[in-house]
Coordinates of C-alpha atoms in Angstrom, one line a residue:
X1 CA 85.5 116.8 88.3
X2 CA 84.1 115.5 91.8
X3 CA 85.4 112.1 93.3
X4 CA 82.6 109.2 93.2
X5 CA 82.4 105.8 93.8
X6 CA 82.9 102.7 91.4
X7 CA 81.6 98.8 92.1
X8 CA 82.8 95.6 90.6
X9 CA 79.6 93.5 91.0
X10 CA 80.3 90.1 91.5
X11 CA 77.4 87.8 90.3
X12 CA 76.6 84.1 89.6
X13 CA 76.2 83.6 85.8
X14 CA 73.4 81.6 84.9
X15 CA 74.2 79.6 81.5
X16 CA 72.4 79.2 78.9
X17 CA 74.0 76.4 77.1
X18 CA 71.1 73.8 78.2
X19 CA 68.7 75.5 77.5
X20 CA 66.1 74.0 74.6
X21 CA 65.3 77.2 72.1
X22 CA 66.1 80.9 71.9
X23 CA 62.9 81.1 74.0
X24 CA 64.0 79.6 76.6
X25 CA 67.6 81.0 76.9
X26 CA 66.0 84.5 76.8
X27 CA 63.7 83.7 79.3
X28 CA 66.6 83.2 81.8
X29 CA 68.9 85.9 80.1
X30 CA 65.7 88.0 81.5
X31 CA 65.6 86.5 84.9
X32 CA 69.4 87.5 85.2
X33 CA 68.4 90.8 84.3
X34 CA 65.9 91.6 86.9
X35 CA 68.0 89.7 89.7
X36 CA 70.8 91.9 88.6
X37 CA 68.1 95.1 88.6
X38 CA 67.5 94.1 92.2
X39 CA 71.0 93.9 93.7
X40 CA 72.4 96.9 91.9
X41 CA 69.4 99.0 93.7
X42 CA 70.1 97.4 96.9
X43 CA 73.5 97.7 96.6
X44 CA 73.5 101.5 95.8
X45 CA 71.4 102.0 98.8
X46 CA 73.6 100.2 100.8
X47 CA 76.9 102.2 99.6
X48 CA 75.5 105.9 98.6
X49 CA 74.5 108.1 95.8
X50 CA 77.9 108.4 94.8
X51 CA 77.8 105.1 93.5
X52 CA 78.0 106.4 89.6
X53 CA 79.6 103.1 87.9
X54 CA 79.4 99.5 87.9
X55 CA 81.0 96.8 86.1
X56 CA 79.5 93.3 85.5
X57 CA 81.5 90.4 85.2
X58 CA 82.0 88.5 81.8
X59 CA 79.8 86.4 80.4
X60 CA 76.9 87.4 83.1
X61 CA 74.3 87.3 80.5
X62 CA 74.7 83.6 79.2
X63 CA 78.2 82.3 79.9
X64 CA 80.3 80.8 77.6
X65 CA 79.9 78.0 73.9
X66 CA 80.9 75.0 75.3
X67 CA 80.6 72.8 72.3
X68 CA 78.0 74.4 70.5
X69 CA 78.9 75.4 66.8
X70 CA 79.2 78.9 66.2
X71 CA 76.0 79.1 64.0
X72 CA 74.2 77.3 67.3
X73 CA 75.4 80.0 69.7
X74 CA 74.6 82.7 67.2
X75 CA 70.9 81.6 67.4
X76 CA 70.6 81.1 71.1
X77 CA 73.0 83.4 73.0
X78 CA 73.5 86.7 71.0
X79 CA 71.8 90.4 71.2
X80 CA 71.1 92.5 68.4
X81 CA 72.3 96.2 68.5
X82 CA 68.6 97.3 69.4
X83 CA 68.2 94.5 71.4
X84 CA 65.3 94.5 74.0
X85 CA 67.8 93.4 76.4
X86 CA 69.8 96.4 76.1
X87 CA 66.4 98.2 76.7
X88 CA 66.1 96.3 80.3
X89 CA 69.4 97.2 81.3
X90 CA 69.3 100.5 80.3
X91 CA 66.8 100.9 82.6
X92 CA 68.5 99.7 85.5
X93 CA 71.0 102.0 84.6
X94 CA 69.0 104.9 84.5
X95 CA 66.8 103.9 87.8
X96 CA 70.4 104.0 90.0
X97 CA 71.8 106.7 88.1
X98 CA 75.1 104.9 87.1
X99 CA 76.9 103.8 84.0
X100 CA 76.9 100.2 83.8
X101 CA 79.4 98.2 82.0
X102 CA 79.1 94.6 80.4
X103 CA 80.2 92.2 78.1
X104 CA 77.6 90.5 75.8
X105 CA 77.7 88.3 72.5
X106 CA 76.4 90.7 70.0
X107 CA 75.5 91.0 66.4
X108 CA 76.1 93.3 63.9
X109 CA 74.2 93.7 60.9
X110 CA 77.3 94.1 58.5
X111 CA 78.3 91.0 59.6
X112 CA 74.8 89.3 60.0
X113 CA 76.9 85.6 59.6
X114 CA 79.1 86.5 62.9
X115 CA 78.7 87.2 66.1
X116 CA 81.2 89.7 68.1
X117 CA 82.4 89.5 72.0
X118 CA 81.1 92.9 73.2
X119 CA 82.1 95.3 75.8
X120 CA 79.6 98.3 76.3
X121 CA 78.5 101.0 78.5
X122 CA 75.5 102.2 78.9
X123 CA 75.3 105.9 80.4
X124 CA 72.5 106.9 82.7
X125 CA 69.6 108.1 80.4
X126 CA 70.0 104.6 79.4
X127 CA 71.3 104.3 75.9
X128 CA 74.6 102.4 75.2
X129 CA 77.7 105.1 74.8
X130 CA 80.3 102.9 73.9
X131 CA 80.3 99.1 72.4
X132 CA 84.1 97.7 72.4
X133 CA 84.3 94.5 70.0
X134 CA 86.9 92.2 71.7
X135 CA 90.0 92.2 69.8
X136 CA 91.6 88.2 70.9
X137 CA 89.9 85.8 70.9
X138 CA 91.0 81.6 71.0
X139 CA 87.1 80.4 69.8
X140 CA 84.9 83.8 68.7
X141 CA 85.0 85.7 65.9
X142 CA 86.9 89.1 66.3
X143 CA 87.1 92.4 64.4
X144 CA 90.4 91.4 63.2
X145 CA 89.3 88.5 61.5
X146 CA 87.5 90.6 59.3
X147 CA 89.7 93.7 59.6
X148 CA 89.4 95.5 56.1
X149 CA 85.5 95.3 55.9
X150 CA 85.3 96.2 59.4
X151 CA 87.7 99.4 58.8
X152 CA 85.3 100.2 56.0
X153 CA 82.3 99.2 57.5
X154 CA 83.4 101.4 60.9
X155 CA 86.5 103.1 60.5
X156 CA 89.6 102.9 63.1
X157 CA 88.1 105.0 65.8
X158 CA 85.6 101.9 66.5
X159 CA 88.2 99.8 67.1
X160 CA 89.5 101.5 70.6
X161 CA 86.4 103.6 71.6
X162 CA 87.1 105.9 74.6
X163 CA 84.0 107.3 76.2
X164 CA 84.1 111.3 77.6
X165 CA 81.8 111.7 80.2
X166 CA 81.2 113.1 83.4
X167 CA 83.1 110.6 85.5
X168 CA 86.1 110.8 83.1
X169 CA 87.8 108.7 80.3
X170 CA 86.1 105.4 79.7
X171 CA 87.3 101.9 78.1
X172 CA 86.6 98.6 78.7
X173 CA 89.1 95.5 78.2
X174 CA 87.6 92.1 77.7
X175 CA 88.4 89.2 79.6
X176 CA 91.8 87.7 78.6
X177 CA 93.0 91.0 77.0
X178 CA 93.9 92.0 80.3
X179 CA 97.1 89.9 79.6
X180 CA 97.9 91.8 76.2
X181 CA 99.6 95.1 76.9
X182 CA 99.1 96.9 73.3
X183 CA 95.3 96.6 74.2
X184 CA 95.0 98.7 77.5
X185 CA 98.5 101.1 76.2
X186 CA 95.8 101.7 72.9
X187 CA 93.4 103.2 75.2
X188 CA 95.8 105.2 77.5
X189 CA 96.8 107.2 74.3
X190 CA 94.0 107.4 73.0
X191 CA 92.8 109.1 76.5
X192 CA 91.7 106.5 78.8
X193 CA 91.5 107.3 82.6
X194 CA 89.3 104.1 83.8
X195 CA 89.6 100.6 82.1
X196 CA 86.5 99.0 82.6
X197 CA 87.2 95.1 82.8
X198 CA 85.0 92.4 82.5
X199 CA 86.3 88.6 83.0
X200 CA 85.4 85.4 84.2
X201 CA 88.6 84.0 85.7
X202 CA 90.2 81.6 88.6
X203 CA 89.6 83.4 91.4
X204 CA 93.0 82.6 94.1
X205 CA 94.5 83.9 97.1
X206 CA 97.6 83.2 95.3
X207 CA 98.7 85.5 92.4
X208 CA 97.1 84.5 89.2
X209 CA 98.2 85.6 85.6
X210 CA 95.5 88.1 84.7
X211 CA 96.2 89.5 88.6
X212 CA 99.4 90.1 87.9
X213 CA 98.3 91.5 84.6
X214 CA 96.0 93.9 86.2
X215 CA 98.4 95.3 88.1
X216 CA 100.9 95.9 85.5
X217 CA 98.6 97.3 83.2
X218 CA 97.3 99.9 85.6
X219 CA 101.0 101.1 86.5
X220 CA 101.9 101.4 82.8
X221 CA 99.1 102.9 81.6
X222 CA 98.7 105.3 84.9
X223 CA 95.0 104.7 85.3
X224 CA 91.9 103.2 87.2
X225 CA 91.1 99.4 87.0
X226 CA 87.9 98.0 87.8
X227 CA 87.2 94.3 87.8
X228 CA 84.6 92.3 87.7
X229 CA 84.7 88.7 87.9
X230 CA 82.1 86.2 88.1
X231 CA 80.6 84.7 91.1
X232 CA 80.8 80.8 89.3
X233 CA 78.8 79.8 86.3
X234 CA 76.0 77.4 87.0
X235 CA 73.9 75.3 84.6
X236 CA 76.8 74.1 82.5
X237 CA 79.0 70.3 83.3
X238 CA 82.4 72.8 84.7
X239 CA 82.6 72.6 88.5
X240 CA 80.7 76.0 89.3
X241 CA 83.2 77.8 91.3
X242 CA 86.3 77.6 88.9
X243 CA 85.8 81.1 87.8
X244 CA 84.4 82.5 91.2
X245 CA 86.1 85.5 93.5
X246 CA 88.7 87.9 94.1
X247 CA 86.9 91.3 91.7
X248 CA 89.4 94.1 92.3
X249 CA 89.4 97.9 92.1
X250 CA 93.1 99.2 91.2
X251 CA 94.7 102.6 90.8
X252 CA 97.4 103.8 89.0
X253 CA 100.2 102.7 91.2
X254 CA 98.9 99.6 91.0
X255 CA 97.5 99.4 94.8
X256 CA 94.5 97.2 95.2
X257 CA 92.3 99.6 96.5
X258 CA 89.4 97.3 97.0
X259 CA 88.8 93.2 96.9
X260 CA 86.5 90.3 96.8
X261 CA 86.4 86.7 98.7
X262 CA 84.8 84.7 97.0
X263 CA 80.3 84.4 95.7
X264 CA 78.1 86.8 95.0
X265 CA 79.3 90.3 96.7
X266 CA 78.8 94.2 96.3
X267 CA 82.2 94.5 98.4
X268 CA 84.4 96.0 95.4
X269 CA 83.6 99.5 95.6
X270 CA 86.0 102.5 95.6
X271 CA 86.1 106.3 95.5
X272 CA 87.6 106.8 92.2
X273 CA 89.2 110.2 92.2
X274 CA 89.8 111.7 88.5
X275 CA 91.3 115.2 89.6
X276 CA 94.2 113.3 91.4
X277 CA 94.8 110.6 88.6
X278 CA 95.0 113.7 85.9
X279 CA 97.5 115.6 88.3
X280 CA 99.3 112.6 88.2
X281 CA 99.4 111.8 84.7
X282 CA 100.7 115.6 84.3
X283 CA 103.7 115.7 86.8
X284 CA 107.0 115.6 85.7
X285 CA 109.2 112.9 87.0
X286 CA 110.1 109.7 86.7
X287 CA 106.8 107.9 87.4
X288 CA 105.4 109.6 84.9
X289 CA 105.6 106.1 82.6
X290 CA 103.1 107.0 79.6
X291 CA 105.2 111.2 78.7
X292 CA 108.5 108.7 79.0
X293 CA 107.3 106.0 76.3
X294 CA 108.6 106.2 72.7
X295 CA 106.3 104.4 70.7
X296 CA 108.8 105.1 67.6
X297 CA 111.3 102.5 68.8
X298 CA 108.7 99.4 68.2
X299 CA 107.4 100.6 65.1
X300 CA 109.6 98.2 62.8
X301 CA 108.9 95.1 65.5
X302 CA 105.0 95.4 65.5
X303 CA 105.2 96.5 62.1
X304 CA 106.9 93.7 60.1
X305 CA 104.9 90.4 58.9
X306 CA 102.2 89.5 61.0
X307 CA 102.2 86.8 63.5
X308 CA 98.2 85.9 63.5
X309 CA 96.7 86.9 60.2
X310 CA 94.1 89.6 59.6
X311 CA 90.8 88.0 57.1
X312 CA 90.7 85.2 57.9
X313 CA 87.0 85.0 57.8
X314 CA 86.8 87.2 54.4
X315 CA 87.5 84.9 51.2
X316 CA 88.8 86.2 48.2
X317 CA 86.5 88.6 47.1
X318 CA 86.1 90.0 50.5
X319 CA 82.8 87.7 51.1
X320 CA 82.2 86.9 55.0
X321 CA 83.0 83.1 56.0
X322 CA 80.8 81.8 58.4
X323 CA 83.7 79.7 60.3
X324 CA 83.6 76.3 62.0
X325 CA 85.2 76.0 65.5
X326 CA 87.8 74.4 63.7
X327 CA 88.7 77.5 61.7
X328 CA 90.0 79.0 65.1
X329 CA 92.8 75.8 66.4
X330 CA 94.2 76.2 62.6
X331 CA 94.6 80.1 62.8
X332 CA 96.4 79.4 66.2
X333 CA 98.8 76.8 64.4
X334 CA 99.6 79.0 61.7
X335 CA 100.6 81.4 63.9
X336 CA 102.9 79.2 66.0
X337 CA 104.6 78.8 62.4
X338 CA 104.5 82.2 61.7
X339 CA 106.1 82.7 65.5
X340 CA 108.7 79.9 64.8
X341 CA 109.6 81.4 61.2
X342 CA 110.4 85.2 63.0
X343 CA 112.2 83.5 65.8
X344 CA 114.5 81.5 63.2
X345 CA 115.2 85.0 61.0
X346 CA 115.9 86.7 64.1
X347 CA 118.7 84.4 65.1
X348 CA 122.5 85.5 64.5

C-alpha cells in the first residue's frame, strides 16, 4: 500500500428549494455537476496525480427541505439508484482517476414511498462501490425507521458498508453522526481505515461541537478523517455563510493535518498514509484504544428497551407509511419519555 493524497473539496451549494418543477431543479443539480467536474480537474492539476480521493460536502447536490413536505422533496430533490446523475459524476470520477465521495437524497425501490439520506462512493471506473443510508436523522426518513423490512430487504451488512480497495478501508459518516460514537466505532470494527465525512456545518475559528467530535472520533477509532464542509448554501432565505469553512483532514491521533478558511477552496488535501495507520493499529501499548475496548461490558446498556423506536414508518402489517414532517417532532418526544422513564428506573 503506497501513500497518496486525499481532498476535502469545499464548494458553494446551490439549493434547489425554489426552484419551480423537477425540471428545473435538475437543471441546476446538472450545473453543480459540471462546475464541480471543472474544479476537481483543476484542482488535481494543481496538487498531483496522487490525488486518488475526494470528499464533497453535504447536501452539495440540492441542499436541504426547508418546509417542503416530504412527498414534495421526494419529487424534486431525490436520485434514483441508476440515476443519470450518478452517471455524470461517475465520470468525473473516472476522468481524475479518484474515488469521489458524496451525500445525496436517494430512493430505493423497496421503499418507493421514502426517500433515504445517502452517503456513497463512487470508485474510478465510475460505478458507485459503496451507498451508506444515514442512520439519525431529526426530519428524513432513516433505515431504522423501517428496520425489519430493511434487514430483509438488505440484510445487516448494508447497514455499515466498508469499502476494500486500493487506497484502504472505506466508510462514510453523514453529517451530524459525526457527534454519535457507536456510528464511526461500527465501522472501525467492522474494518474501517478512512471515514469519509460529509457535513454542512458552522464553520468557526472557535471549537465547534462536531470539531470536537471529529477529533474524538478519529482518536478512538485510530483512523483517517476527511471533511468536507460546505462553502454556504445559496438560493434558500438562511444567511448564505452559516454553514461555510473550516473542512479538515485528521489522523488518528487526532492532529489536524490539513484546514480550510472559509469559501470555496481545494486547500484540504493530505498524504494519507495506510502502511503507517495499520502499523499503528497493530502495536501493542497503551494507545492502542480499539485491541483495549470490551464491547461486552455495554451489552446490557445498549441492549435494554430502546430509547428511539425502530418502525416507526411500518404499520401493523409491516406496510410502509409515507410520514408527515410531523411524524419526526413526535418520535423525538417519545423518546425524551422513553429517556426520562430509563433515567427514573435507574435512580437508587
Amino acid at each position: 500500500m503506497t501513500a497518496y493524497r486525499a481532498m476535502a473539496l469545499q464548494l458553494a451549494c446551490d439549493a434547489v428549494n425554489g426552484c419551480r418543477d423537477r425540471e428545473a431543479a435538475r437543471a441546476l443539480m446538472r450545473e453543480s455537476i459540471d462546475r464541480i467536474g471543472r474544479q476537481l480537474a483543476a484542482s488535481k492539476r494543481f496538487v498531483g496525480p496522487d490525488l486518488r480521493l475526494v470528499v464533497l460536502p453535504e447536501y452539495f447536490l440540492t441542499g436541504f427541505p426547508m418546509g417542503e413536505t416530504p412527498q414534495q422533496w421526494h419529487y424534486k430533490a431525490c436520485l434514483t439508484l441508476d440515476d443519470p446523475l450518478y452517471g455524470e459524476l461517475g465520470a468525473i470520477a473516472t476522468a481524475n482517476d479518484v474515488y469521489l465521495s458524496g451525500n445525496a437524497y436517494e430512493i430505493d425501490p423497496a421503499f418507493p414511498d421514502l426517500y433515504f439520506q445517502t452517503s456513497f462512493i463512487i470508485e474510478p471506473g465510475g460505478e458507485v462501490a459503496l451507498r451508506y443510508r444515514r442512520l439519525v436523522s431529526m426530519f428524513a426518513p432513516t433505515p431504522h425507521d423501517v428496520w425489519d423490512r430493511y434487514l430483509e430487504v438488505h440484510g445487516f451488512d448494508a447497514v455499515f458498508p466498508v469499502l476494500d480497495c486500493e487506497l484502504g478501508r472505506l466508510a462514510c459518516v453523514a453529517s451530524e453522526e459525526i457527534l454519535y460514537p457507536e456510528i464511526s466505532r461500527a465501522f472501525a470494527l467492522r474494518g474501517a481505515e478512512v471515514l469519509l465525512h460529509s457535513s454542512s456545518e458552522v464553520g468557526s475559528p472557535a471549537d465547534t461541537v462536531k470539531g470536537i467530535a471529529r477529533r474524538a472520533r478519529a482518536v478512538e477509532n485510530q483512523c483517517y478523517l476527511v471533511s468536507a464542509n460546505s462553502a454556504g448554501i445559496r438560493r434558500i432565505a438562511i444567511p448564505e455563510c452559516s454553514t461555510d469553512g473550516h473542512s479538515q483532514i485528521l489522523d488518528h491521533q487526532g492532529r489536524i493535518l490539513a484546514e480550510a478558511d472559509t469559501g470555496e477552496s481545494m486547500v484540504t488535501v493530505e498524504e494519507l498514509d495506510i502502511t503507517a495507520l495499520r502499523r499503528a493499529r497493530t502495536r501493542p501499548g497503551m494507545g492502542n484504544l480499539l485491541s483495549r475496548q470490551r464491547l461486552e461490558l455495554f451489552a446490557p446498556i445498549y441492549g435494554g428497551a430502546p430509547i428511539h423506536a425502530a418502525n416507526s414508518l411500518l404499520d401493523g402489517d409491516g406496510n410502509i407509511i409515507a410520514p408527515e414532517r410531523s411524524h419526526f417532532a413526535e418520535q423525538q418526544r417519545q423518546a425524551l419519555v422513553r429517556l426520562a422513564e430509563r433515567w427514573q428506573e435507574a435512580r437508587p
